[in-house]
mmCIF file of C-alpha atoms in Angstrom:
data_model
loop_
_atom_site.group_PDB
_atom_site.id
_atom_site.type_symbol
_atom_site.label_atom_id
_atom_site.label_comp_id
_atom_site.label_asym_id
_atom_site.label_seq_id
_atom_site.Cartn_x
_atom_site.Cartn_y
_atom_site.Cartn_z
ATOM 1 C CA MET A 1443 14.946 -39.321 -3.765
ATOM 2 C CA THR A 1444 15.562 -41.469 -7.178
ATOM 3 C CA ARG A 1445 15.429 -38.050 -9.119
ATOM 4 C CA LEU A 1446 17.990 -36.626 -6.874
ATOM 5 C CA THR A 1447 20.613 -39.309 -7.371
ATOM 6 C CA HIS A 1448 20.773 -38.077 -10.922
ATOM 7 C CA VAL A 1449 21.920 -34.797 -9.978
ATOM 8 C CA ILE A 1450 23.374 -35.305 -6.470
ATOM 9 C CA ALA A 1451 26.668 -37.388 -6.757
ATOM 10 C CA ASP A 1452 27.112 -37.251 -3.027
ATOM 11 C CA LYS A 1453 25.433 -39.812 -0.936
ATOM 12 C CA ARG A 1454 25.982 -37.828 2.289
ATOM 13 C CA LEU A 1455 24.088 -35.181 1.251
ATOM 14 C CA ARG A 1456 21.052 -37.401 -0.089
ATOM 15 C CA TRP A 1457 21.171 -38.645 3.157
ATOM 16 C CA ILE A 1458 20.987 -35.518 5.131
ATOM 17 C CA ILE A 1459 17.935 -34.935 3.091
ATOM 18 C CA ARG A 1460 16.461 -38.357 3.435
ATOM 19 C CA GLY A 1461 16.791 -37.422 7.223
ATOM 20 C CA PHE A 1462 15.099 -34.323 6.839
ATOM 21 C CA LEU A 1463 12.349 -35.753 4.753
ATOM 22 C CA ARG A 1464 11.732 -38.539 7.677
ATOM 23 C CA ALA A 1465 12.451 -36.124 10.863
ATOM 24 C CA GLY A 1466 8.610 -35.727 11.608
ATOM 25 C CA VAL A 1467 7.217 -32.824 12.700
ATOM 26 C CA MET A 1468 6.564 -31.634 16.305
ATOM 27 C CA GLU A 1469 3.082 -30.869 17.245
ATOM 28 C CA GLY A 1470 1.814 -29.879 20.802
ATOM 29 C CA GLY A 1471 5.173 -31.397 22.156
ATOM 30 C CA VAL A 1472 4.678 -34.733 20.548
ATOM 31 C CA VAL A 1473 7.036 -35.642 17.196
ATOM 32 C CA THR A 1474 4.407 -36.960 14.653
ATOM 33 C CA ALA A 1475 6.063 -39.067 12.010
ATOM 34 C CA THR A 1476 5.906 -37.646 8.322
ATOM 35 C CA THR A 1477 4.977 -40.052 5.470
ATOM 36 C CA GLU A 1478 4.992 -37.826 2.227
ATOM 37 C CA GLY A 1479 5.724 -34.038 1.496
ATOM 38 C CA THR A 1480 8.182 -31.861 3.450
ATOM 39 C CA PRO A 1481 7.725 -29.943 6.765
ATOM 40 C CA GLN A 1482 5.228 -26.630 6.658
ATOM 41 C CA GLY A 1483 7.672 -23.881 6.598
ATOM 42 C CA GLY A 1484 10.846 -26.089 6.798
ATOM 43 C CA PRO A 1485 13.711 -24.515 4.511
ATOM 44 C CA LEU A 1486 13.966 -28.016 2.463
ATOM 45 C CA SER A 1487 10.722 -27.181 1.040
ATOM 46 C CA PRO A 1488 11.049 -24.367 -1.229
ATOM 47 C CA LEU A 1489 14.378 -26.113 -2.245
ATOM 48 C CA LEU A 1490 12.965 -29.491 -3.679
ATOM 49 C CA ALA A 1491 9.821 -27.228 -5.061
ATOM 50 C CA ASN A 1492 12.443 -25.847 -7.134
ATOM 51 C CA PHE A 1493 13.976 -29.223 -8.041
ATOM 52 C CA VAL A 1494 10.661 -31.016 -8.675
ATOM 53 C CA LEU A 1495 9.163 -28.178 -10.735
ATOM 54 C CA ASP A 1496 12.167 -27.434 -12.888
ATOM 55 C CA GLU A 1497 10.873 -29.843 -15.340
ATOM 56 C CA LEU A 1498 7.276 -27.890 -15.098
ATOM 57 C CA ASP A 1499 8.881 -24.511 -16.018
ATOM 58 C CA ARG A 1500 11.291 -26.221 -19.076
ATOM 59 C CA ASP A 1501 7.863 -27.553 -20.589
ATOM 60 C CA LEU A 1502 6.151 -24.110 -20.009
ATOM 61 C CA GLU A 1503 8.919 -22.684 -21.670
ATOM 62 C CA GLU A 1504 8.805 -25.238 -24.720
ATOM 63 C CA ARG A 1505 5.193 -23.962 -25.138
ATOM 64 C CA GLY A 1506 6.093 -20.624 -25.160
ATOM 65 C CA LEU A 1507 3.787 -19.909 -22.266
ATOM 66 C CA ARG A 1508 4.515 -16.458 -19.627
ATOM 67 C CA PHE A 1509 4.484 -17.659 -16.581
ATOM 68 C CA VAL A 1510 5.836 -16.651 -12.829
ATOM 69 C CA ARG A 1511 6.813 -19.238 -10.174
ATOM 70 C CA TYR A 1512 7.961 -19.093 -6.610
ATOM 71 C CA ALA A 1513 8.617 -22.336 -5.040
ATOM 72 C CA ASP A 1514 5.093 -23.869 -5.186
ATOM 73 C CA ASP A 1515 3.243 -20.776 -6.010
ATOM 74 C CA GLY A 1516 3.052 -19.590 -9.759
ATOM 75 C CA ASN A 1517 1.104 -17.965 -12.682
ATOM 76 C CA VAL A 1518 0.570 -19.131 -16.177
ATOM 77 C CA TYR A 1519 -0.406 -15.802 -18.377
ATOM 78 C CA VAL A 1520 -2.193 -16.083 -21.624
ATOM 79 C CA GLY A 1521 -4.244 -14.114 -24.131
ATOM 80 C CA SER A 1522 -7.629 -15.645 -23.681
ATOM 81 C CA LYS A 1523 -10.075 -17.959 -21.567
ATOM 82 C CA ARG A 1524 -10.010 -20.419 -24.025
ATOM 83 C CA ALA A 1525 -6.328 -20.406 -24.032
ATOM 84 C CA ALA A 1526 -6.250 -20.648 -20.275
ATOM 85 C CA ASP A 1527 -8.244 -23.493 -20.123
ATOM 86 C CA ARG A 1528 -6.610 -25.435 -22.433
ATOM 87 C CA ALA A 1529 -3.059 -24.484 -20.500
ATOM 88 C CA PHE A 1530 -4.860 -25.255 -17.048
ATOM 89 C CA GLU A 1531 -5.603 -29.279 -18.177
ATOM 90 C CA ASN A 1532 -2.311 -29.301 -19.598
ATOM 91 C CA LEU A 1533 -0.845 -28.147 -16.206
ATOM 92 C CA ILE A 1534 -2.958 -30.490 -14.303
ATOM 93 C CA GLU A 1535 -1.546 -33.468 -16.725
ATOM 94 C CA ILE A 1536 1.775 -32.442 -15.881
ATOM 95 C CA ILE A 1537 1.780 -32.184 -12.191
ATOM 96 C CA GLU A 1538 -0.242 -34.767 -11.048
ATOM 97 C CA GLY A 1539 0.196 -37.112 -13.868
ATOM 98 C CA LYS A 1540 4.024 -36.772 -14.580
ATOM 99 C CA LEU A 1541 5.346 -35.273 -11.474
ATOM 100 C CA LYS A 1542 2.848 -37.464 -9.050
ATOM 101 C CA LEU A 1543 2.414 -34.146 -7.169
ATOM 102 C CA LYS A 1544 -1.484 -32.832 -5.996
ATOM 103 C CA ILE A 1545 -2.864 -29.517 -7.057
ATOM 104 C CA ASN A 1546 -4.423 -27.662 -4.379
ATOM 105 C CA ARG A 1547 -7.710 -27.125 -6.161
ATOM 106 C CA ALA A 1548 -9.128 -24.386 -3.832
ATOM 107 C CA LYS A 1549 -6.107 -21.861 -4.669
ATOM 108 C CA SER A 1550 -6.210 -22.728 -8.185
ATOM 109 C CA ALA A 1551 -8.520 -21.220 -10.641
ATOM 110 C CA VAL A 1552 -8.557 -19.731 -14.197
ATOM 111 C CA ASP A 1553 -9.467 -16.233 -14.070
ATOM 112 C CA ARG A 1554 -8.215 -12.583 -15.032
ATOM 113 C CA PRO A 1555 -5.074 -11.519 -13.592
ATOM 114 C CA GLY A 1556 -6.241 -8.511 -11.746
ATOM 115 C CA ARG A 1557 -8.773 -10.954 -9.983
ATOM 116 C CA ARG A 1558 -5.779 -13.142 -8.498
ATOM 117 C CA LYS A 1559 -2.927 -12.636 -6.813
ATOM 118 C CA LEU A 1560 0.904 -14.060 -6.038
ATOM 119 C CA LEU A 1561 3.126 -13.225 -3.318
ATOM 120 C CA GLY A 1562 1.269 -10.272 -2.300
ATOM 121 C CA PHE A 1563 0.661 -8.620 -5.596
ATOM 122 C CA SER A 1564 -2.349 -8.052 -8.483
ATOM 123 C CA PHE A 1565 -2.532 -6.200 -11.638
ATOM 124 C CA SER A 1566 -4.848 -3.434 -12.238
ATOM 125 C CA PRO A 1567 -7.605 -3.764 -14.815
ATOM 126 C CA GLY A 1568 -7.461 -1.925 -18.136
ATOM 127 C CA PRO A 1569 -5.567 -1.991 -21.144
ATOM 128 C CA GLU A 1570 -2.358 -0.422 -19.420
ATOM 129 C CA SER A 1571 -2.150 -2.938 -16.628
ATOM 130 C CA LYS A 1572 -0.226 -1.988 -13.746
ATOM 131 C CA ARG A 1573 1.422 -4.254 -10.797
ATOM 132 C CA ARG A 1574 -0.817 -3.403 -7.635
ATOM 133 C CA ILE A 1575 -0.700 -4.064 -4.308
ATOM 134 C CA ALA A 1576 -2.835 -7.112 -3.198
ATOM 135 C CA THR A 1577 -6.324 -6.381 -1.165
ATOM 136 C CA LYS A 1578 -5.646 -9.415 1.070
ATOM 137 C CA ALA A 1579 -1.895 -7.939 1.457
ATOM 138 C CA LEU A 1580 -3.586 -4.627 2.343
ATOM 139 C CA GLU A 1581 -5.765 -6.088 4.590
ATOM 140 C CA LYS A 1582 -3.255 -8.009 6.547
ATOM 141 C CA LEU A 1583 -0.934 -5.059 6.919
ATOM 142 C CA LYS A 1584 -4.277 -3.203 8.318
ATOM 143 C CA GLY A 1585 -4.710 -5.917 10.987
ATOM 144 C CA LYS A 1586 -0.921 -5.757 12.074
ATOM 145 C CA VAL A 1587 -1.084 -1.992 12.546
ATOM 146 C CA ARG A 1588 -4.545 -2.261 14.480
ATOM 147 C CA LYS A 1589 -2.774 -4.741 16.770
ATOM 148 C CA LEU A 1590 0.217 -2.638 17.399
ATOM 149 C CA THR A 1591 -2.158 0.784 17.754
ATOM 150 C CA ARG A 1592 -4.514 -0.872 19.999
ATOM 151 C CA ASN A 1593 -5.527 1.676 23.023
ATOM 152 C CA GLY A 1594 -3.353 0.661 26.394
ATOM 153 C CA ARG A 1595 -0.863 -1.141 24.259
ATOM 154 C CA PHE A 1596 2.584 0.360 25.910
ATOM 155 C CA SER A 1597 4.025 3.759 25.676
ATOM 156 C CA PHE A 1598 3.285 5.925 22.447
ATOM 157 C CA GLU A 1599 7.160 5.872 21.860
ATOM 158 C CA VAL A 1600 7.139 1.960 22.056
ATOM 159 C CA ILE A 1601 3.941 2.095 19.602
ATOM 160 C CA LEU A 1602 6.095 4.169 17.313
ATOM 161 C CA HIS A 1603 9.159 2.005 17.085
ATOM 162 C CA ASP A 1604 7.162 -1.015 16.498
ATOM 163 C CA LEU A 1605 5.108 0.507 14.400
ATOM 164 C CA LYS A 1606 8.238 1.900 12.097
ATOM 165 C CA ARG A 1607 9.960 -0.942 11.890
ATOM 166 C CA ALA A 1608 6.681 -3.067 10.384
ATOM 167 C CA LEU A 1609 6.057 -0.252 7.779
ATOM 168 C CA THR A 1610 10.173 -0.153 6.816
ATOM 169 C CA GLY A 1611 9.842 -3.743 5.891
ATOM 170 C CA TRP A 1612 6.665 -3.884 4.131
ATOM 171 C CA ARG A 1613 7.552 -0.413 2.211
ATOM 172 C CA SER A 1614 10.717 -2.387 1.228
ATOM 173 C CA TYR A 1615 9.007 -5.520 0.077
ATOM 174 C CA PHE A 1616 6.134 -3.704 -1.988
ATOM 175 C CA ARG A 1617 8.560 -0.821 -3.472
ATOM 176 C CA ILE A 1618 7.765 -2.229 -7.163
ATOM 177 C CA ASP A 1619 4.232 -1.211 -6.326
ATOM 178 C CA GLN A 1620 3.178 0.941 -9.841
ATOM 179 C CA THR A 1621 -0.234 2.535 -8.077
ATOM 180 C CA VAL A 1622 -0.108 5.181 -5.650
ATOM 181 C CA THR A 1623 -3.710 5.234 -4.276
ATOM 182 C CA ALA A 1624 -3.722 2.390 -1.641
ATOM 183 C CA ARG A 1625 -0.443 3.459 -0.329
ATOM 184 C CA ARG A 1626 -1.610 7.067 -0.376
ATOM 185 C CA GLU A 1627 -4.753 5.820 1.794
ATOM 186 C CA LEU A 1628 -2.646 3.930 3.830
ATOM 187 C CA ASP A 1629 -0.640 6.493 5.343
ATOM 188 C CA SER A 1630 -3.622 8.528 5.789
ATOM 189 C CA TRP A 1631 -5.367 5.622 7.931
ATOM 190 C CA ILE A 1632 -2.244 4.628 10.026
ATOM 191 C CA ARG A 1633 -2.100 8.669 10.793
ATOM 192 C CA ARG A 1634 -5.766 8.646 11.625
ATOM 193 C CA ARG A 1635 -4.975 5.512 13.996
ATOM 194 C CA LEU A 1636 -2.433 7.437 15.804
ATOM 195 C CA ARG A 1637 -4.236 10.608 16.134
ATOM 196 C CA ALA A 1638 -7.043 8.425 17.299
ATOM 197 C CA LEU A 1639 -4.694 6.678 19.978
ATOM 198 C CA ILE A 1640 -3.492 10.174 21.218
ATOM 199 C CA TRP A 1641 -6.978 11.435 22.252
ATOM 200 C CA PRO A 1642 -7.763 9.115 24.852
ATOM 201 C CA ARG A 1643 -4.695 8.974 26.583
ATOM 202 C CA TRP A 1644 -5.173 12.732 27.697
ATOM 203 C CA LYS A 1645 -8.208 11.371 29.509
ATOM 204 C CA THR A 1646 -9.817 14.751 30.909
ATOM 205 C CA CYS A 1647 -11.429 17.698 29.299
ATOM 206 C CA ALA A 1648 -8.957 19.964 30.834
ATOM 207 C CA ARG A 1649 -5.876 17.706 29.596
ATOM 208 C CA ARG A 1650 -7.203 17.724 26.489
ATOM 209 C CA ARG A 1651 -8.106 21.471 25.927
ATOM 210 C CA ARG A 1652 -4.661 22.522 26.896
ATOM 211 C CA GLY A 1653 -2.998 19.788 24.782
ATOM 212 C CA LEU A 1654 -4.276 21.772 21.991
ATOM 213 C CA LEU A 1655 -3.905 24.826 22.961
ATOM 214 C CA GLU A 1656 0.290 23.690 23.434
ATOM 215 C CA ARG A 1657 -0.043 22.867 19.657
ATOM 216 C CA ASN A 1658 -1.443 26.529 18.624
ATOM 217 C CA VAL A 1659 -4.933 25.399 18.184
ATOM 218 C CA SER A 1660 -7.228 28.292 18.762
ATOM 219 C CA ALA A 1661 -9.017 28.607 22.070
ATOM 220 C CA ASP A 1662 -12.246 28.294 20.462
ATOM 221 C CA LEU A 1663 -11.835 24.963 18.580
ATOM 222 C CA ALA A 1664 -9.706 23.793 21.242
ATOM 223 C CA GLY A 1665 -12.629 24.389 23.560
ATOM 224 C CA LYS A 1666 -15.225 23.073 21.536
ATOM 225 C CA LEU A 1667 -13.198 19.850 20.621
ATOM 226 C CA SER A 1668 -12.394 18.919 24.182
ATOM 227 C CA GLY A 1669 -15.618 18.844 25.418
ATOM 228 C CA SER A 1670 -16.789 17.026 22.662
ATOM 229 C CA SER A 1671 -18.896 13.487 23.094
ATOM 230 C CA LEU A 1672 -17.698 11.654 20.060
ATOM 231 C CA GLY A 1673 -15.427 8.723 20.379
ATOM 232 C CA SER A 1674 -11.304 9.230 19.673
ATOM 233 C CA TRP A 1675 -11.924 7.614 15.893
ATOM 234 C CA HIS A 1676 -14.361 10.582 14.998
ATOM 235 C CA VAL A 1677 -12.048 12.923 16.837
ATOM 236 C CA SER A 1678 -8.931 11.959 14.901
ATOM 237 C CA LEU A 1679 -10.496 13.485 11.739
ATOM 238 C CA SER A 1680 -11.219 16.782 13.098
ATOM 239 C CA PRO A 1681 -9.283 19.738 11.783
ATOM 240 C CA ALA A 1682 -8.177 20.595 15.096
ATOM 241 C CA MET A 1683 -6.270 17.323 15.509
ATOM 242 C CA HIS A 1684 -4.702 17.387 11.925
ATOM 243 C CA TYR A 1685 -3.755 20.792 12.973
ATOM 244 C CA ALA A 1686 -1.803 20.144 15.987
ATOM 245 C CA PHE A 1687 -0.418 16.722 14.890
ATOM 246 C CA PRO A 1688 0.077 16.902 11.414
ATOM 247 C CA ASP A 1689 1.578 14.514 9.116
ATOM 248 C CA LYS A 1690 5.070 16.051 9.762
ATOM 249 C CA CYS A 1691 4.840 15.678 13.130
ATOM 250 C CA PHE A 1692 5.031 12.010 12.821
ATOM 251 C CA ASP A 1693 7.665 12.057 10.156
ATOM 252 C CA CYS A 1694 9.870 13.669 12.573
ATOM 253 C CA HIS A 1695 9.543 10.417 14.957
ATOM 254 C CA GLY A 1696 10.592 8.863 11.737
ATOM 255 C CA LEU A 1697 7.693 7.003 10.878
ATOM 256 C CA PRO A 1698 8.161 6.198 7.474
ATOM 257 C CA ARG A 1699 5.406 6.617 4.704
ATOM 258 C CA LEU A 1700 4.319 3.861 2.696
ATOM 259 C CA LEU A 1701 3.925 6.775 -0.430
ATOM 260 C CA GLN A 1702 7.185 9.133 -0.349
ATOM 261 C CA PRO A 1703 5.916 12.828 -0.580
ATOM 262 C CA SER A 1704 7.298 14.596 -3.818
#
């Protein structure tokens, strides 16, 4: 608050900020007083982070270091491990010594760029490094898709609608990804999930055979698959299901592709 007085002349605005900081948090219907920091997830947190850490940005710029920071999360890029160790110690000195903040040691480390992530992105290894989607971000999307496509959840139309909304936002956020393999594999995996979801909904062998025949699968192939004892996940990989429900079938229902076809 003392620092804010140097940049915010309006006492009313400073009063509002102080009120936010002292408002407390509600957990399980009970209000708990806050003695330090800002409420987790509150809009004031990133705003004050930018204000407080502006001094850190200026120091890094003066040192000629390349860095990326978003609110209280950031990466500093240097050319060697020795330089990284030196920069890391300097950062600790500035953040904890000068700014009186605490560094999350569990999430902080000196490492190669390809093994770290920032806002869901990482870098591919090799001399020509490219932006890529971090592994944790990919697994998070898979978890969401599993939840949306679990068997017995609403109608198939509702599932496609919810999946379309989730994938559209995800694709928009990760559009600057410079690799294609992960998105191509995700597209294939998502459509396999949908094929696996269709199979048990036909329930009986007769309905499965009739459903395949209606989609121009040969009588011999439809007969063999409809009587299969394999689970729906294995069946979803069969040529008959791919023929009956090609990728274009899901395109017609408005399901976006994470990797746009050429």
